[in-house]
Amino acid sequence: MSAGTEWLVDAEGCSAELIRDSEVLRILCEEVITKLGLRVVGDPTWHRFPPPGGVTGMYLLSESHLTCHTFPETGLATFNLYCCRPRPPFDWEQRLRELLRSAKVVVRIVDRGTESSAYGLPETDDRSSLVSTNSELTSMREVSGP
Amino acid sequence: MSAGTEWLVDAEGCSAELIRDSEVLRILCEEVITKLGLRVVGDPTWHRFPPPGGVTGMYLLSESHLTCHTFPETGLATFNLYCCRPRPPFDWEQRLRELLRSAKVVVRIVDRGTESSAYGLPETDDRSSLVSTNSELTSMREVSGP
């Protein structure tokens, strides 16, 4: 049964200064929310950790959630956008390159729920067919099931 | 570069009554936090939506985040546990069957970051090798990359 779609976005080579800046990250997250017509419930939560100063942001959405974690010590920024109703894509790659100076952005899409019918994908165990533009290994393992 | 591990947990056939009960969900989330030695930052956020009464819970962790979404209308409950430091596994399947009366639980593990070396998995495009106990299709697509 489908329970929506999650985008897992991992950006490497980001500017350490920019990903320590919660205002930059807030602008980015709010752009995602506005462009995709998402609805925020309550106040988002932002936290800046002690040096090296990683930042976490969490938005509770009517559609599920948007989260952001940054690791200035390694130049990484990661985002989760989970939507339980269909939403158009956001151009993560372009915007992360522009706003955070990311060198490499990988966007993975996961259908949530215990079945995979959300996109009408064939019932196959050949995950290589699910890769569209990036041939790198995606480490994803199912560890329990019915 | 690795940025930790995320567990995507999808449970179907849950008791609608139990997954409307934020106290039950809170007990479950706090059990995960306690058993894995996770550290909560600030107050968790809980929200109950209007009927059919799905619940969302979000915990900001020193280790990243734990989220919970429930859909009583379809009996689904979904969890994300993202840890940027190694943590032992939690027995999601058993506890969700016990606490939420889930009929089916699928746990998927995703290495966060733009490379997949966290588990020393071979550089292969054959995702079928990543399935351990569940042969169902895992819908996961990479849509952008370097």
GROMACS .gro file of N, CA and C in nm, chain B:
model
  438
  147MET      N    1   3.074   1.043  -0.003
  147MET     CA    2   3.103   1.064   0.139
  147MET      C    3   2.982   1.024   0.223
  148SER      N    4   3.006   0.950   0.329
  148SER     CA    5   2.894   0.903   0.410
  148SER      C    6   2.845   1.010   0.507
  149ALA      N    7   2.715   1.015   0.526
  149ALA     CA    8   2.656   1.106   0.625
  149ALA      C    9   2.560   1.030   0.713
  150GLY      N   10   2.590   0.902   0.738
  150GLY     CA   11   2.508   0.826   0.831
  150GLY      C   12   2.411   0.732   0.763
  151THR      N   13   2.319   0.684   0.843
  151THR     CA   14   2.228   0.578   0.802
  151THR      C   15   2.085   0.620   0.832
  152GLU      N   16   1.995   0.586   0.740
  152GLU     CA   17   1.854   0.613   0.766
  152GLU      C   18   1.775   0.484   0.755
  153TRP      N   19   1.690   0.460   0.853
  153TRP     CA   20   1.597   0.348   0.850
  153TRP      C   21   1.461   0.403   0.807
  154LEU      N   22   1.406   0.347   0.699
  154LEU     CA   23   1.271   0.382   0.654
  154LEU      C   24   1.182   0.264   0.688
  155VAL      N   25   1.088   0.287   0.775
  155VAL     CA   26   1.007   0.178   0.828
  155VAL      C   27   0.861   0.202   0.791
  156ASP      N   28   0.802   0.108   0.719
  156ASP     CA   29   0.664   0.122   0.674
  156ASP      C   30   0.584   0.003   0.724
  157ALA      N   31   0.479   0.032   0.799
  157ALA     CA   32   0.398  -0.074   0.860
  157ALA      C   33   0.255  -0.064   0.810
  158GLU      N   34   0.203  -0.176   0.765
  158GLU     CA   35   0.067  -0.177   0.710
  158GLU      C   36  -0.022  -0.268   0.795
  159GLY      N   37  -0.152  -0.246   0.781
  159GLY     CA   38  -0.246  -0.329   0.856
  159GLY      C   39  -0.248  -0.298   1.004
  160CYS      N   40  -0.209  -0.175   1.039
  160CYS     CA   41  -0.209  -0.137   1.181
  160CYS      C   42  -0.352  -0.112   1.229
  161SER      N   43  -0.370  -0.122   1.357
  161SER     CA   44  -0.499  -0.088   1.418
  161SER      C   45  -0.523   0.062   1.402
  162ALA      N   46  -0.635   0.098   1.337
  162ALA     CA   47  -0.665   0.240   1.317
  162ALA      C   48  -0.674   0.313   1.451
  163GLU      N   49  -0.731   0.246   1.548
  163GLU     CA   50  -0.747   0.309   1.679
  163GLU      C   51  -0.610   0.338   1.742
  164LEU      N   52  -0.521   0.240   1.732
  164LEU     CA   53  -0.389   0.257   1.795
  164LEU      C   54  -0.305   0.364   1.726
  165ILE      N   55  -0.316   0.374   1.593
  165ILE     CA   56  -0.231   0.473   1.525
  165ILE      C   57  -0.295   0.612   1.522
  166ARG      N   58  -0.414   0.624   1.581
  166ARG     CA   59  -0.470   0.758   1.609
  166ARG      C   60  -0.428   0.807   1.747
  167ASP      N   61  -0.368   0.718   1.824
  167ASP     CA   62  -0.341   0.746   1.965
  167ASP      C   63  -0.197   0.796   1.980
  168SER      N   64  -0.184   0.927   1.995
  168SER     CA   65  -0.049   0.982   1.999
  168SER      C   66   0.029   0.934   2.121
  169GLU      N   67  -0.041   0.894   2.225
  169GLU     CA   68   0.029   0.843   2.343
  169GLU      C   69   0.097   0.709   2.311
  170VAL      N   70   0.027   0.624   2.239
  170VAL     CA   71   0.087   0.495   2.198
  170VAL      C   72   0.210   0.521   2.110
  171LEU      N   73   0.197   0.613   2.017
  171LEU     CA   74   0.308   0.643   1.926
  171LEU      C   75   0.425   0.707   2.001
  172ARG      N   76   0.392   0.791   2.098
  172ARG     CA   77   0.496   0.853   2.179
  172ARG      C   78   0.574   0.746   2.258
  173ILE      N   79   0.502   0.652   2.315
  173ILE     CA   80   0.567   0.543   2.390
  173ILE      C   81   0.661   0.465   2.299
  174LEU      N   82   0.614   0.436   2.178
  174LEU     CA   83   0.698   0.363   2.082
  174LEU      C   84   0.823   0.443   2.046
  175CYS      N   85   0.805   0.570   2.011
  175CYS     CA   86   0.921   0.652   1.971
  175CYS      C   87   1.019   0.665   2.087
  176GLU      N   88   0.969   0.680   2.206
  176GLU     CA   89   1.060   0.696   2.319
  176GLU      C   90   1.131   0.565   2.354
  177GLU      N   91   1.068   0.455   2.322
  177GLU     CA   92   1.136   0.326   2.338
  177GLU      C   93   1.253   0.315   2.239
  178VAL      N   94   1.229   0.358   2.117
  178VAL     CA   95   1.337   0.357   2.016
  178VAL      C   96   1.453   0.443   2.067
  179ILE      N   97   1.419   0.562   2.114
  179ILE     CA   98   1.521   0.658   2.160
  179ILE      C   99   1.601   0.600   2.277
  180THR      N  100   1.530   0.542   2.371
  180THR     CA  101   1.598   0.487   2.490
  180THR      C  102   1.685   0.367   2.454
  181LYS      N  103   1.626   0.276   2.375
  181LYS     CA  104   1.700   0.152   2.345
  181LYS      C  105   1.824   0.178   2.262
  182LEU      N  106   1.819   0.279   2.176
  182LEU     CA  107   1.934   0.307   2.089
  182LEU      C  108   2.026   0.413   2.149
  183GLY      N  109   1.993   0.463   2.266
  183GLY     CA  110   2.079   0.563   2.330
  183GLY      C  111   2.084   0.693   2.252
  184LEU      N  112   1.970   0.733   2.194
  184LEU     CA  113   1.965   0.857   2.116
  184LEU      C  114   1.941   0.975   2.211
  185ARG      N  115   1.981   1.093   2.165
  185ARG     CA  116   1.970   1.212   2.250
  185ARG      C  117   1.877   1.312   2.185
  186VAL      N  118   1.768   1.342   2.253
  186VAL     CA  119   1.667   1.435   2.200
  186VAL      C  120   1.712   1.578   2.229
  187VAL      N  121   1.697   1.664   2.128
  187VAL     CA  122   1.728   1.806   2.143
  187VAL      C  123   1.595   1.881   2.146
  188GLY      N  124   1.571   1.955   2.251
  188GLY     CA  125   1.446   2.033   2.262
  188GLY      C  126   1.326   1.942   2.282
  189ASP      N  127   1.209   1.997   2.256
  189ASP     CA  128   1.086   1.921   2.274
  189ASP      C  129   1.044   1.858   2.141
  190PRO      N  130   0.997   1.734   2.146
  190PRO     CA  131   0.943   1.676   2.022
  190PRO      C  132   0.816   1.750   1.982
  191THR      N  133   0.782   1.739   1.855
  191THR     CA  134   0.660   1.802   1.804
  191THR      C  135   0.561   1.694   1.768
  192TRP      N  136   0.440   1.705   1.820
  192TRP     CA  137   0.335   1.609   1.785
  192TRP      C  138   0.216   1.687   1.732
  193HIS      N  139   0.152   1.631   1.631
  193HIS     CA  140   0.033   1.695   1.575
  193HIS      C  141  -0.066   1.588   1.535
  194ARG      N  142  -0.190   1.610   1.574
  194ARG     CA  143  -0.296   1.519   1.529
  194ARG      C  144  -0.382   1.593   1.428
  195PHE      N  145  -0.398   1.534   1.311
  195PHE     CA  146  -0.475   1.596   1.204
  195PHE      C  147  -0.625   1.570   1.227
  196PRO      N  148  -0.712   1.649   1.163
  196PRO     CA  149  -0.856   1.627   1.176
  196PRO      C  150  -0.892   1.486   1.128
  197PRO      N  151  -1.014   1.440   1.157
  197PRO     CA  152  -1.053   1.305   1.113
  197PRO      C  153  -1.017   1.282   0.967
  198PRO      N  154  -0.963   1.165   0.931
  198PRO     CA  155  -0.958   1.041   1.010
  198PRO      C  156  -0.854   1.037   1.121
  199GLY      N  157  -0.782   1.146   1.146
  199GLY     CA  158  -0.704   1.153   1.268
  199GLY      C  159  -0.564   1.098   1.263
  200GLY      N  160  -0.496   1.114   1.148
  200GLY     CA  161  -0.355   1.076   1.142
  200GLY      C  162  -0.272   1.160   1.238
  201VAL      N  163  -0.160   1.104   1.279
  201VAL     CA  164  -0.073   1.170   1.376
  201VAL      C  165   0.067   1.183   1.316
  202THR      N  166   0.130   1.297   1.340
  202THR     CA  167   0.271   1.314   1.304
  202THR      C  168   0.351   1.347   1.429
  203GLY      N  169   0.465   1.282   1.445
  203GLY     CA  170   0.557   1.314   1.553
  203GLY      C  171   0.696   1.336   1.498
  204MET      N  172   0.768   1.434   1.550
  204MET     CA  173   0.903   1.462   1.502
  204MET      C  174   0.994   1.489   1.621
  205TYR      N  175   1.105   1.416   1.624
  205TYR     CA  176   1.208   1.436   1.727
  205TYR      C  177   1.335   1.483   1.660
  206LEU      N  178   1.385   1.597   1.705
  206LEU     CA  179   1.517   1.642   1.662
  206LEU      C  180   1.618   1.575   1.755
  207LEU      N  181   1.712   1.505   1.697
  207LEU     CA  182   1.811   1.430   1.774
  207LEU      C  183   1.950   1.485   1.751
  208SER      N  184   2.036   1.465   1.850
  208SER     CA  185   2.178   1.494   1.825
  208SER      C  186   2.227   1.411   1.707
  209GLU      N  187   2.166   1.293   1.691
  209GLU     CA  188   2.208   1.200   1.584
  209GLU      C  189   2.137   1.228   1.452
  210SER      N  190   2.041   1.314   1.447
  210SER     CA  191   1.970   1.362   1.328
  210SER      C  192   1.820   1.368   1.357
  211HIS      N  193   1.739   1.265   1.320
  211HIS     CA  194   1.596   1.278   1.352
  211HIS      C  195   1.523   1.144   1.356
  212LEU      N  196   1.409   1.150   1.423
  212LEU     CA  197   1.312   1.040   1.423
  212LEU      C  198   1.177   1.102   1.392
  213THR      N  199   1.109   1.047   1.290
  213THR     CA  200   0.975   1.098   1.258
  213THR      C  201   0.877   0.982   1.248
  214CYS      N  202   0.751   1.015   1.265
  214CYS     CA  203   0.643   0.917   1.264
  214CYS      C  204   0.522   0.981   1.196
  215HIS      N  205   0.463   0.910   1.102
  215HIS     CA  206   0.338   0.956   1.039
  215HIS      C  207   0.241   0.839   1.035
  216THR      N  208   0.115   0.864   1.068
  216THR     CA  209   0.018   0.755   1.061
  216THR      C  210  -0.102   0.796   0.976
  217PHE      N  211  -0.162   0.694   0.917
  217PHE     CA  212  -0.273   0.712   0.823
  217PHE      C  213  -0.382   0.612   0.862
  218PRO      N  214  -0.465   0.647   0.961
  218PRO     CA  215  -0.564   0.551   1.010
  218PRO      C  216  -0.659   0.502   0.900
  219GLU      N  217  -0.680   0.587   0.799
  219GLU     CA  218  -0.775   0.548   0.693
  219GLU      C  219  -0.725   0.430   0.611
  220THR      N  220  -0.595   0.409   0.610
  220THR     CA  221  -0.540   0.294   0.537
  220THR      C  222  -0.463   0.198   0.628
  221GLY      N  223  -0.455   0.227   0.756
  221GLY     CA  224  -0.385   0.137   0.848
  221GLY      C  225  -0.234   0.145   0.837
  222LEU      N  226  -0.183   0.252   0.778
  222LEU     CA  227  -0.038   0.265   0.758
  222LEU      C  228   0.028   0.351   0.866
  223ALA      N  229   0.146   0.311   0.904
  223ALA     CA  230   0.230   0.394   0.991
  223ALA      C  231   0.370   0.393   0.933
  224THR      N  232   0.432   0.509   0.922
  224THR     CA  233   0.566   0.515   0.864
  224THR      C  234   0.659   0.589   0.961
  225PHE      N  235   0.783   0.544   0.964
  225PHE     CA  236   0.883   0.601   1.053
  225PHE      C  237   1.011   0.626   0.974
  226ASN      N  238   1.081   0.733   1.010
  226ASN     CA  239   1.218   0.756   0.962
  226ASN      C  240   1.307   0.770   1.083
  227LEU      N  241   1.414   0.697   1.084
  227LEU     CA  242   1.516   0.718   1.187
  227LEU      C  243   1.648   0.742   1.115
  228TYR      N  244   1.697   0.862   1.128
  228TYR     CA  245   1.820   0.902   1.061
  228TYR      C  246   1.927   0.925   1.168
  229CYS      N  247   2.035   0.848   1.161
  229CYS     CA  248   2.143   0.857   1.260
  229CYS      C  249   2.275   0.885   1.190
  230CYS      N  250   2.338   0.995   1.226
  230CYS     CA  251   2.467   1.027   1.165
  230CYS      C  252   2.582   0.964   1.243
  231ARG      N  253   2.552   0.881   1.343
  231ARG     CA  254   2.658   0.798   1.403
  231ARG      C  255   2.604   0.656   1.413
  232PRO      N  256   2.691   0.557   1.411
  232PRO     CA  257   2.644   0.418   1.408
  232PRO      C  258   2.559   0.386   1.531
  233ARG      N  259   2.449   0.319   1.507
  233ARG     CA  260   2.359   0.275   1.614
  233ARG      C  261   2.324   0.130   1.589
  234PRO      N  262   2.295   0.054   1.695
  234PRO     CA  263   2.252  -0.085   1.674
  234PRO      C  264   2.112  -0.087   1.614
  235PRO      N  265   2.071  -0.202   1.560
  235PRO     CA  266   1.936  -0.208   1.503
  235PRO      C  267   1.830  -0.210   1.612
  236PHE      N  268   1.710  -0.167   1.577
  236PHE     CA  269   1.592  -0.177   1.665
  236PHE      C  270   1.501  -0.280   1.601
  237ASP      N  271   1.434  -0.359   1.683
  237ASP     CA  272   1.348  -0.463   1.626
  237ASP      C  273   1.212  -0.403   1.593
  238TRP      N  274   1.211  -0.326   1.482
  238TRP     CA  275   1.089  -0.258   1.440
  238TRP      C  276   0.976  -0.357   1.417
  239GLU      N  277   1.009  -0.464   1.348
  239GLU     CA  278   0.901  -0.555   1.308
  239GLU      C  279   0.826  -0.609   1.431
  240GLN      N  280   0.902  -0.660   1.525
  240GLN     CA  281   0.836  -0.718   1.642
  240GLN      C  282   0.759  -0.613   1.721
  241ARG      N  283   0.820  -0.498   1.744
  241ARG     CA  284   0.754  -0.399   1.829
  241ARG      C  285   0.633  -0.336   1.759
  242LEU      N  286   0.640  -0.318   1.628
  242LEU     CA  287   0.523  -0.262   1.559
  242LEU      C  288   0.409  -0.364   1.555
  243ARG      N  289   0.444  -0.489   1.541
  243ARG     CA  290   0.339  -0.591   1.547
  243ARG      C  291   0.275  -0.592   1.686
  244GLU      N  292   0.356  -0.578   1.789
  244GLU     CA  293   0.305  -0.582   1.926
  244GLU      C  294   0.227  -0.455   1.962
  245LEU      N  295   0.285  -0.340   1.930
  245LEU     CA  296   0.225  -0.215   1.980
  245LEU      C  297   0.115  -0.160   1.889
  246LEU      N  298   0.130  -0.178   1.758
  246LEU     CA  299   0.031  -0.121   1.665
  246LEU      C  300  -0.051  -0.228   1.594
  247ARG      N  301  -0.022  -0.353   1.626
  247ARG     CA  302  -0.087  -0.468   1.560
  247ARG      C  303  -0.064  -0.465   1.408
  248SER      N  304   0.051  -0.421   1.367
  248SER     CA  305   0.085  -0.417   1.225
  248SER      C  306   0.082  -0.558   1.167
  249ALA      N  307   0.029  -0.570   1.045
  249ALA     CA  308   0.025  -0.699   0.978
  249ALA      C  309   0.152  -0.724   0.897
  250LYS      N  310   0.215  -0.616   0.854
  250LYS     CA  311   0.332  -0.628   0.765
  250LYS      C  312   0.423  -0.509   0.791
  251VAL      N  313   0.549  -0.538   0.807
  251VAL     CA  314   0.645  -0.431   0.835
  251VAL      C  315   0.763  -0.445   0.738
  252VAL      N  316   0.794  -0.338   0.669
  252VAL     CA  317   0.911  -0.338   0.581
  252VAL      C  318   1.009  -0.233   0.632
  253VAL      N  319   1.132  -0.276   0.657
  253VAL     CA  320   1.237  -0.186   0.703
  253VAL      C  321   1.341  -0.175   0.592
  254ARG      N  322   1.366  -0.054   0.547
  254ARG     CA  323   1.469  -0.032   0.445
  254ARG      C  324   1.579   0.054   0.506
  255ILE      N  325   1.701   0.022   0.471
  255ILE     CA  326   1.816   0.097   0.524
  255ILE      C  327   1.882   0.171   0.409
  256VAL      N  328   1.902   0.299   0.428
  256VAL     CA  329   1.964   0.381   0.325
  256VAL      C  330   2.088   0.446   0.384
  257ASP      N  331   2.199   0.431   0.316
  257ASP     CA  332   2.319   0.505   0.356
  257ASP      C  333   2.306   0.647   0.304
  258ARG      N  334   2.310   0.744   0.392
  258ARG     CA  335   2.303   0.882   0.348
  258ARG      C  336   2.441   0.930   0.304
  259GLY      N  337   2.441   1.028   0.218
  259GLY     CA  338   2.566   1.077   0.162
  259GLY      C  339   2.571   1.042   0.015
  260THR      N  340   2.667   1.095  -0.054
  260THR     CA  341   2.670   1.078  -0.198
  260THR      C  342   2.748   0.956  -0.242
  261GLU      N  343   2.804   0.883  -0.146
  261GLU     CA  344   2.868   0.757  -0.179
  261GLU      C  345   2.815   0.651  -0.085
  262SER      N  346   2.846   0.529  -0.116
  262SER     CA  347   2.778   0.419  -0.048
  262SER      C  348   2.874   0.332   0.030
  263SER      N  349   2.984   0.389   0.071
  263SER     CA  350   3.087   0.306   0.131
  263SER      C  351   3.061   0.272   0.278
  264ALA      N  352   2.952   0.327   0.335
  264ALA     CA  353   2.933   0.311   0.480
  264ALA      C  354   2.933   0.165   0.522
  265TYR      N  355   2.881   0.080   0.438
  265TYR     CA  356   2.873  -0.061   0.476
  265TYR      C  357   2.972  -0.146   0.398
  266GLY      N  358   3.062  -0.083   0.326
  266GLY     CA  359   3.159  -0.159   0.251
  266GLY      C  360   3.094  -0.242   0.141
  267LEU      N  361   2.980  -0.196   0.093
  267LEU     CA  362   2.913  -0.271  -0.013
  267LEU      C  363   2.992  -0.257  -0.143
  268PRO      N  364   2.989  -0.358  -0.225
  268PRO     CA  365   3.066  -0.352  -0.350
  268PRO      C  366   3.009  -0.247  -0.444
  269GLU      N  367   3.096  -0.192  -0.525
  269GLU     CA  368   3.052  -0.095  -0.625
  269GLU      C  369   2.986  -0.169  -0.739
  270THR      N  370   2.858  -0.182  -0.729
  270THR     CA  371   2.783  -0.257  -0.829
  270THR      C  372   2.654  -0.185  -0.856
  271ASP      N  373   2.600  -0.209  -0.972
  271ASP     CA  374   2.471  -0.149  -1.003
  271ASP      C  375   2.359  -0.251  -0.986
  272ASP      N  376   2.394  -0.366  -0.933
  272ASP     CA  377   2.295  -0.472  -0.918
  272ASP      C  378   2.228  -0.462  -0.782
  273ARG      N  379   2.121  -0.385  -0.778
  273ARG     CA  380   2.055  -0.362  -0.651
  273ARG      C  381   1.992  -0.488  -0.593
  274SER      N  382   1.970  -0.588  -0.677
  274SER     CA  383   1.908  -0.709  -0.623
  274SER      C  384   1.997  -0.771  -0.516
  275SER      N  385   2.128  -0.743  -0.523
  275SER     CA  386   2.218  -0.800  -0.423
  275SER      C  387   2.200  -0.735  -0.287
  276LEU      N  388   2.126  -0.625  -0.284
  276LEU     CA  389   2.110  -0.553  -0.158
  276LEU      C  390   1.988  -0.602  -0.079
  277VAL      N  391   1.912  -0.692  -0.135
  277VAL     CA  392   1.793  -0.739  -0.066
  277VAL      C  393   1.831  -0.857   0.022
  278SER      N  394   1.796  -0.849   0.147
  278SER     CA  395   1.834  -0.960   0.235
  278SER      C  396   1.720  -1.057   0.260
  279THR      N  397   1.607  -1.008   0.307
  279THR     CA  398   1.503  -1.104   0.343
  279THR      C  399   1.372  -1.077   0.270
  280ASN      N  400   1.368  -0.974   0.189
  280ASN     CA  401   1.240  -0.939   0.128
  280ASN      C  402   1.261  -0.920  -0.020
  281SER      N  403   1.191  -0.997  -0.099
  281SER     CA  404   1.217  -0.992  -0.243
  281SER      C  405   1.125  -0.894  -0.316
  282GLU      N  406   1.043  -0.820  -0.242
  282GLU     CA  407   0.956  -0.725  -0.311
  282GLU      C  408   1.037  -0.613  -0.375
  283LEU      N  409   0.974  -0.552  -0.471
  283LEU     CA  410   1.037  -0.436  -0.534
  283LEU      C  411   1.050  -0.323  -0.434
  284THR      N  412   1.166  -0.266  -0.430
  284THR     CA  413   1.184  -0.143  -0.355
  284THR      C  414   1.191  -0.031  -0.457
  285SER      N  415   1.096   0.057  -0.453
  285SER     CA  416   1.094   0.164  -0.552
  285SER      C  417   1.188   0.274  -0.509
  286MET      N  418   1.300   0.279  -0.570
  286MET     CA  419   1.398   0.380  -0.535
  286MET      C  420   1.466   0.421  -0.662
  287ARG      N  421   1.463   0.546  -0.692
  287ARG     CA  422   1.518   0.591  -0.818
  287ARG      C  423   1.610   0.709  -0.793
  288GLU      N  424   1.723   0.705  -0.857
  288GLU     CA  425   1.807   0.824  -0.851
  288GLU      C  426   1.771   0.911  -0.969
  289VAL      N  427   1.747   1.036  -0.941
  289VAL     CA  428   1.702   1.122  -1.049
  289VAL      C  429   1.801   1.231  -1.086
  290SER      N  430   1.900   1.250  -1.004
  290SER     CA  431   2.003   1.344  -1.047
  290SER      C  432   2.133   1.306  -0.981
  291GLY      N  433   2.238   1.344  -1.041
  291GLY     CA  434   2.369   1.309  -0.988
  291GLY      C  435   2.475   1.399  -1.048
  292PRO      N  436   2.597   1.355  -1.038
  292PRO     CA  437   2.706   1.442  -1.082
  292PRO      C  438   2.711   1.452  -1.233
   0.00000   0.00000   0.00000
